[in-house]
XYZ file of C-alpha atoms in Angstrom:
490
model
C -8.193 17.771 -18.481
C -10.361 16.340 -21.337
C -11.101 12.817 -21.780
C -9.467 10.543 -24.967
C -12.666 10.149 -26.996
C -13.231 9.951 -30.139
C -14.806 11.633 -33.191
C -15.660 11.950 -36.656
C -17.176 15.472 -35.865
C -15.273 17.981 -37.727
C -14.598 20.656 -35.208
C -15.730 23.782 -36.703
C -18.710 22.398 -37.263
C -19.480 21.244 -33.563
C -19.234 24.536 -33.246
C -22.527 25.243 -34.462
C -26.235 24.574 -32.180
C -28.262 21.455 -34.342
C -31.978 22.120 -32.042
C -33.776 23.238 -28.945
C -32.072 21.143 -27.064
C -28.394 21.616 -27.855
C -28.431 25.392 -28.153
C -30.146 25.136 -24.110
C -27.113 23.188 -22.532
C -24.399 23.607 -25.263
C -23.878 20.044 -26.431
C -22.122 20.585 -29.857
C -20.300 23.679 -28.257
C -18.523 21.138 -25.207
C -17.875 18.587 -28.091
C -20.265 16.168 -26.946
C -23.532 14.538 -28.327
C -27.020 12.882 -27.347
C -26.041 9.485 -27.621
C -23.093 10.685 -24.866
C -25.431 12.242 -22.812
C -27.069 9.648 -21.570
C -25.092 7.507 -22.028
C -22.656 9.622 -19.458
C -25.803 10.498 -17.109
C -26.610 6.165 -16.544
C -23.251 5.651 -15.554
C -22.691 8.817 -13.018
C -25.927 7.008 -12.011
C -25.302 3.452 -11.463
C -22.307 5.405 -9.852
C -24.589 6.847 -7.079
C -26.350 5.415 -7.079
C -25.381 2.854 -3.893
C -26.512 5.518 -1.390
C -29.653 5.164 -1.808
C -27.926 1.911 -0.324
C -26.194 3.253 2.153
C -28.157 6.267 3.679
C -30.283 5.043 5.063
C -28.082 2.000 7.295
C -26.123 4.737 8.452
C -29.464 6.751 8.916
C -32.725 4.591 9.192
C -31.675 2.862 12.264
C -30.089 4.940 14.550
C -31.505 6.014 17.387
C -30.936 9.716 18.606
C -30.644 11.275 22.481
C -33.845 10.687 22.887
C -34.254 6.450 22.098
C -36.239 7.696 18.705
C -35.422 6.202 14.466
C -35.557 8.167 11.907
C -37.122 4.710 9.899
C -35.097 3.384 7.021
C -37.470 3.410 4.544
C -38.329 6.897 4.772
C -34.269 7.675 4.903
C -34.311 5.249 1.725
C -37.560 7.232 -0.286
C -35.742 11.004 0.546
C -33.076 10.225 -0.701
C -33.913 9.227 -3.642
C -36.238 12.029 -4.162
C -33.436 14.783 -3.123
C -30.889 13.423 -4.570
C -33.386 13.025 -8.022
C -34.271 17.052 -7.617
C -30.914 18.482 -6.776
C -28.949 16.553 -9.633
C -31.873 17.839 -11.790
C -31.978 21.444 -11.116
C -27.666 21.566 -11.246
C -28.192 19.696 -14.580
C -31.090 22.284 -16.125
C -30.337 25.494 -14.424
C -26.022 24.712 -13.501
C -26.146 23.249 -16.853
C -23.698 20.638 -14.794
C -22.430 17.660 -15.418
C -22.646 16.326 -11.479
C -24.729 14.117 -9.231
C -25.847 15.374 -5.702
C -27.086 13.495 -3.134
C -26.217 13.162 -0.047
C -22.753 13.762 1.026
C -20.937 10.870 3.331
C -18.610 11.691 6.143
C -21.668 14.998 7.456
C -23.843 11.920 7.126
C -22.020 9.685 10.089
C -21.047 12.952 12.074
C -24.226 13.763 12.473
C -25.093 10.140 12.934
C -22.683 8.957 15.520
C -21.425 12.782 17.091
C -24.879 15.013 16.910
C -27.371 12.640 17.422
C -26.509 10.281 19.995
C -27.013 14.145 21.882
C -28.591 13.126 25.709
C -31.844 14.674 24.356
C -31.548 15.721 20.747
C -33.859 14.267 18.150
C -33.867 14.062 14.866
C -35.509 16.530 13.755
C -33.184 18.974 15.715
C -30.037 17.718 14.489
C -32.078 18.075 11.311
C -31.896 21.380 11.900
C -28.832 22.157 13.162
C -28.089 21.136 8.469
C -30.618 23.618 7.075
C -28.828 26.097 8.887
C -25.061 25.694 8.103
C -27.238 25.109 4.305
C -28.554 28.777 5.043
C -25.503 29.838 6.125
C -23.246 28.508 2.627
C -25.993 30.269 1.104
C -25.259 33.469 2.208
C -21.675 32.772 1.870
C -22.717 32.573 -2.220
C -24.318 35.211 -2.685
C -22.232 37.137 -1.558
C -19.510 36.259 -3.754
C -17.983 34.597 -0.671
C -17.282 31.119 -2.011
C -17.135 31.638 -5.617
C -13.880 34.674 -3.896
C -12.218 32.041 -1.790
C -11.570 29.570 -4.687
C -10.744 32.368 -7.601
C -7.521 33.303 -4.757
C -6.693 29.224 -3.831
C -3.443 28.738 -6.131
C -3.196 26.969 -9.346
C -0.607 24.697 -8.218
C -3.269 24.031 -5.053
C -5.994 23.850 -7.859
C -3.761 21.163 -9.112
C -3.350 19.100 -5.833
C -7.039 18.292 -5.744
C -7.772 17.389 -7.833
C -5.246 14.887 -7.960
C -6.098 13.957 -4.815
C -10.478 13.855 -5.602
C -8.509 11.273 -7.514
C -6.616 9.182 -4.973
C -9.278 9.225 -3.095
C -11.034 8.180 -5.908
C -9.423 5.112 -6.037
C -9.351 4.323 -2.656
C -12.650 3.973 -2.756
C -12.790 1.878 -5.014
C -10.150 -0.181 -4.195
C -12.406 -0.715 -0.693
C -15.045 -1.353 -1.853
C -14.345 -3.685 -4.184
C -12.184 -5.430 -0.827
C -9.253 -5.585 -2.388
C -7.656 -2.560 0.062
C -9.034 -4.164 3.866
C -9.363 -2.374 6.957
C -6.459 -4.357 9.898
C -9.057 -5.162 13.002
C -7.325 -3.761 15.307
C -6.438 -6.569 17.315
C -4.118 -8.038 15.089
C -1.807 -4.572 17.889
C -0.686 -3.576 14.336
C 0.759 0.408 13.516
C -0.610 -1.043 9.356
C -4.132 -0.208 8.514
C -4.435 -2.144 5.737
C -3.639 -4.779 4.403
C -4.221 -6.399 0.201
C -7.527 -8.459 0.631
C -8.621 -10.417 4.060
C -4.845 -11.049 5.582
C -3.153 -9.535 3.067
C -4.119 -12.789 0.781
C -6.701 -11.830 -2.244
C -9.931 -14.905 -2.290
C -13.483 -15.236 -3.448
C -15.802 -14.596 -6.570
C -16.606 -11.407 -5.496
C -12.391 -9.872 -5.136
C -12.256 -11.735 -8.574
C -14.764 -10.333 -9.824
C -13.410 -6.924 -9.043
C -10.271 -7.396 -11.228
C -11.753 -8.934 -14.447
C -13.936 -5.387 -14.045
C -10.424 -3.380 -13.829
C -8.958 -4.921 -16.405
C -12.348 -5.086 -19.117
C -12.612 -1.229 -18.517
C -8.412 -0.580 -18.626
C -8.826 -2.396 -22.021
C -11.574 -0.251 -23.386
C -10.488 2.607 -22.021
C -6.690 2.382 -23.884
C -8.924 1.269 -26.944
C -11.421 4.408 -26.505
C -14.216 2.404 -27.016
C -17.250 4.655 -27.104
C -18.809 4.893 -23.356
C -16.139 1.802 -22.454
C -16.868 2.491 -18.407
C -21.056 2.038 -18.364
C -19.772 -1.634 -20.037
C -17.981 -2.918 -18.075
C -19.816 -1.839 -15.021
C -22.614 -4.166 -17.767
C -20.875 -6.799 -18.010
C -19.333 -7.464 -14.310
C -22.213 -7.243 -13.035
C -24.058 -9.459 -14.957
C -20.381 -11.936 -13.963
C -21.211 -10.667 -10.653
C -24.393 -12.504 -11.541
C -23.627 -15.401 -13.134
C -21.157 -16.032 -10.163
C -23.493 -15.329 -7.877
C -25.833 -18.199 -8.856
C -23.376 -20.501 -9.132
C -20.895 -19.495 -6.182
C -23.007 -17.802 -3.433
C -20.930 -15.200 -1.942
C -23.249 -14.021 0.790
C -22.439 -10.631 2.163
C -19.365 -9.891 3.440
C -20.818 -9.240 7.407
C -21.819 -12.913 7.914
C -18.687 -14.279 4.930
C -15.075 -12.041 5.250
C -14.934 -13.193 1.634
C -18.137 -12.371 1.247
C -20.196 -8.885 -1.332
C -19.521 -5.798 -0.503
C -22.986 -4.003 0.792
C -25.109 -4.663 -2.084
C -25.073 -8.898 -2.832
C -25.964 -9.524 -6.204
C -30.051 -10.900 -6.986
C -33.019 -10.545 -8.704
C -35.224 -7.346 -7.263
C -38.069 -8.846 -4.806
C -41.190 -7.189 -6.721
C -40.541 -4.551 -8.688
C -42.486 -1.367 -7.379
C -42.474 0.114 -4.264
C -44.631 2.903 -2.665
C -42.063 5.534 -1.469
C -43.244 6.903 2.255
C -42.157 10.856 2.435
C -43.738 11.560 4.797
C -39.833 12.754 6.543
C -40.174 15.753 3.743
C -40.054 19.207 6.439
C -39.788 16.944 10.013
C -37.263 18.859 11.091
C -36.247 21.504 13.893
C -33.898 24.431 12.480
C -35.216 26.088 16.601
C -35.416 23.827 18.778
C -31.728 22.874 18.906
C -30.746 25.639 20.587
C -33.126 25.138 22.813
C -31.657 22.579 24.280
C -27.876 22.335 23.582
C -28.351 26.719 23.584
C -25.920 28.838 21.674
C -22.200 27.862 22.200
C -22.418 24.280 21.455
C -25.546 24.490 18.162
C -23.208 27.064 16.354
C -19.932 25.414 17.333
C -21.868 21.983 15.559
C -23.033 24.328 12.952
C -19.299 25.793 12.156
C -17.656 21.854 11.693
C -20.977 20.673 9.631
C -20.652 24.489 7.072
C -16.966 24.257 6.913
C -16.707 20.450 5.702
C -19.385 21.093 3.243
C -17.370 23.812 2.713
C -14.710 22.790 1.539
C -15.610 19.366 0.125
C -17.829 21.091 -2.262
C -15.436 23.139 -3.398
C -12.416 20.811 -4.260
C -14.605 17.901 -5.729
C -15.954 20.839 -8.152
C -12.176 21.374 -8.956
C -11.438 18.654 -9.852
C -14.823 17.516 -12.084
C -14.742 20.850 -14.230
C -11.422 19.789 -15.127
C -12.000 16.245 -16.209
C -15.124 17.407 -18.407
C -13.207 20.800 -19.396
C -14.883 23.703 -18.216
C -12.285 25.064 -17.076
C -11.473 28.602 -18.932
C -7.653 29.405 -20.435
C -7.451 31.733 -16.947
C -8.732 28.097 -14.709
C -12.839 30.066 -14.580
C -15.995 26.891 -14.391
C -18.368 28.505 -16.299
C -21.957 29.373 -14.035
C -19.263 28.592 -11.216
C -22.106 31.287 -9.672
C -25.023 28.783 -10.427
C -22.860 25.874 -9.416
C -21.593 26.018 -5.632
C -25.474 27.609 -5.608
C -27.173 24.738 -5.786
C -25.188 23.188 -3.863
C -25.368 24.954 -1.545
C -28.910 24.677 -1.482
C -28.306 21.280 -1.186
C -27.929 21.522 3.028
C -30.641 22.976 3.330
C -32.340 20.490 0.860
C -31.334 17.187 3.198
C -31.736 19.136 6.421
C -36.007 19.944 5.280
C -35.642 16.035 3.814
C -34.052 14.955 7.524
C -31.975 12.783 4.926
C -28.287 14.902 6.035
C -26.543 17.476 3.777
C -26.423 16.629 0.165
C -23.154 18.069 -1.913
C -21.355 17.052 -5.403
C -19.945 13.710 -5.819
C -16.978 12.154 -6.114
C -18.807 9.749 -8.079
C -20.034 12.348 -10.696
C -16.715 11.684 -12.717
C -17.583 8.376 -13.999
C -20.110 9.968 -15.517
C -17.903 12.693 -17.168
C -14.610 9.920 -18.017
C -18.153 8.280 -20.597
C -18.725 11.009 -22.006
C -21.015 13.473 -20.570
C -20.062 17.038 -20.688
C -22.930 19.148 -19.742
C -26.606 19.737 -17.684
C -28.566 17.122 -20.012
C -26.423 14.806 -18.137
C -27.370 15.559 -14.844
C -30.772 15.405 -15.397
C -30.771 11.305 -16.669
C -29.179 10.931 -13.976
C -31.847 12.880 -11.898
C -34.728 11.438 -13.689
C -33.491 7.795 -13.016
C -33.305 9.014 -8.250
C -36.308 10.057 -9.307
C -37.525 6.511 -10.177
C -35.619 4.854 -7.459
C -38.386 5.879 -5.277
C -40.751 3.636 -7.031
C -37.807 0.989 -8.421
C -35.837 0.801 -4.365
C -35.258 -2.983 -4.597
C -33.418 -2.029 -8.269
C -30.649 -0.557 -6.456
C -29.840 -3.549 -5.173
C -29.104 -5.342 -8.442
C -25.360 -3.724 -8.876
C -22.745 -4.546 -6.266
C -20.611 -2.749 -6.190
C -17.416 -4.662 -7.396
C -19.028 -3.533 -10.206
C -18.709 -0.242 -9.965
C -15.375 -0.025 -8.984
C -12.718 -0.366 -12.235
C -14.422 2.759 -12.688
C -13.813 4.374 -10.428
C -10.515 3.576 -10.032
C -9.241 3.527 -13.436
C -10.924 7.191 -13.346
C -8.717 8.330 -10.346
C -5.926 7.503 -13.097
C -7.122 10.165 -15.193
C -7.903 12.688 -12.374
C -3.710 11.933 -11.291
C -2.533 12.852 -14.224
C -3.048 16.261 -12.952
C 0.243 15.362 -11.001
C 2.224 17.242 -13.784
C 0.047 20.756 -13.607
C 2.195 21.525 -9.958
C 5.201 23.737 -10.062
C 7.291 21.255 -7.846
C 10.882 24.251 -8.786
C 8.672 26.721 -5.550
C 8.878 24.385 -2.760
C 5.952 27.204 -0.733
C 3.470 25.745 -2.975
C 5.117 21.908 -3.741
C 4.684 20.645 -0.048
C 1.666 22.012 0.225
C 0.607 20.583 -3.300
C 2.038 16.937 -1.753
C -0.193 17.420 1.392
C -3.185 17.946 -0.237
C -3.493 14.695 -2.223
C -1.697 12.759 0.686
C -4.279 13.672 3.590
C -7.262 13.458 1.541
C -7.076 9.597 0.801
C -5.384 9.268 4.398
C -8.511 9.964 5.689
C -11.243 9.526 4.083
C -12.085 13.134 4.169
C -11.605 15.986 0.537
C -12.293 18.234 3.450
C -8.804 17.361 5.341
C -7.237 17.771 2.821
C -7.983 20.584 1.574
C -7.480 22.091 4.679
C -3.656 20.553 5.256
C -2.724 22.038 1.836
C -3.862 25.751 2.747
C -3.578 26.076 5.943
C 0.482 25.191 5.132
C 1.040 26.742 2.308
C 0.111 30.101 4.544
C 2.766 29.331 7.077
C 4.841 27.697 4.860
C 5.058 32.020 2.250
C 5.074 33.368 5.783
C 8.057 31.338 6.905
C 10.023 32.253 3.191
C 9.038 35.909 4.697
C 6.677 36.122 1.667
C 3.070 36.977 3.712
C 2.154 39.816 0.832
C 1.813 36.762 -2.152
C -0.573 35.293 -0.488
C -3.757 35.958 -0.687
C -6.046 38.106 1.851
C -8.087 35.610 2.637
C -6.455 32.125 2.178
C -5.268 33.297 5.980
C -9.503 34.046 6.219
C -9.021 30.436 5.469
C -6.384 28.811 6.863
C -7.624 30.302 10.639
C -11.234 28.407 9.372
C -8.888 24.913 9.527
C -6.636 25.445 12.279
C -10.086 25.564 14.090
C -11.869 22.849 12.462
C -8.663 20.384 13.794
C -9.265 21.989 16.007
C -12.222 22.262 16.923
C -12.549 18.983 19.744
C -10.061 21.520 21.709
C -13.030 24.323 21.811
C -15.330 22.761 22.226
C -14.479 21.496 25.058
C -13.020 25.392 26.239
C -16.747 25.631 25.892
C -18.134 23.449 27.428
């Protein structure tokens, strides 16, 4: 999918590189400019930077089975360091505009499910992440991961893009407080609602609404850098409103700001604490839990990061126009290898598995097409180690409008699904429906893959299914039934 962009440069001239930097990153060949790449890299960082604040809240303060914590400041510094290094590697070596950082979902799984095992320590938990990463690296180097990607039917690939678009939009609505979970005490079968009690209140919600209208206006007017401009102007509005009429945090006030309350940073410099680097213990977990239990946990982590990244890569590549006529993604092996190394690096840094971030779509929508944008994003992450207070400047409500608009751009791929063939149409629907409803890219892909194989068998068209799809479908059956399997294994 190509995002419309105005350009006065004739296609014939765009084919000729204009210098060493241009040739290295294929900037002109991909129809971009250095200015667009820088702008897109900044937009991606702004959209992703919340992970430096959120990951410490998920991992930093919760005790492990021995009662120890990782420490919020240490997790924040290592989150920024690992994200910066991997994002630069993705840009400079894989030449892709895909930011890399700690993946949400896996980190919560580690904190809530694994780390709470009696006697299990955080170094041992992160050791399990390293093992999952090592296996992933082997799967990439042997070509298995790329082969699985090539075995997926085109309609399911399109559905993955649509699902990610809906998922991104839902994240934007939730981050802005426009959509909220209904408390369990309500005893209702409806899980979410509009605002608070079905009504919209508060300056943060108004900020989101104004930002969304502004982003849409800039998009339809084809303004260069429209998304970044909207984020900056919406951030300014947020600071003005908070200064004039403070709303505070949504923790104390349901009408307040989610996570980041717009405020001027207290100081601009902070010395990062990198003492978590290399503290993981890959062997000790087997001694504590036993081989079978560790193998099941590693399998769960592996399958989640395997397909989360693959789905995100498909969606971002189509959005950036990095697929050729045969649906092949440029430098796909390198992209997948860097993503696999993200699990190893994340475990080594004790910040959970790192993976391709779906928020990279924000930078792509603002013009990013090459690895140069990623280098910009990565450098900003490295700077965030020392300038962590600045991460608190941009509230979620200022970024959420961009995510909703990007979700629309990606959802347009629904026209590429073959709705006349129920064998792929139903799995496609399940793919893009399950993703946002379960808040998981991997769950959506699993639902699509399993149903695709099942329906083809029912249709008597077993030979139309690539052999690897059978393998993956069985793996997903095990993934969805991991709780039962874990119970059988004791």
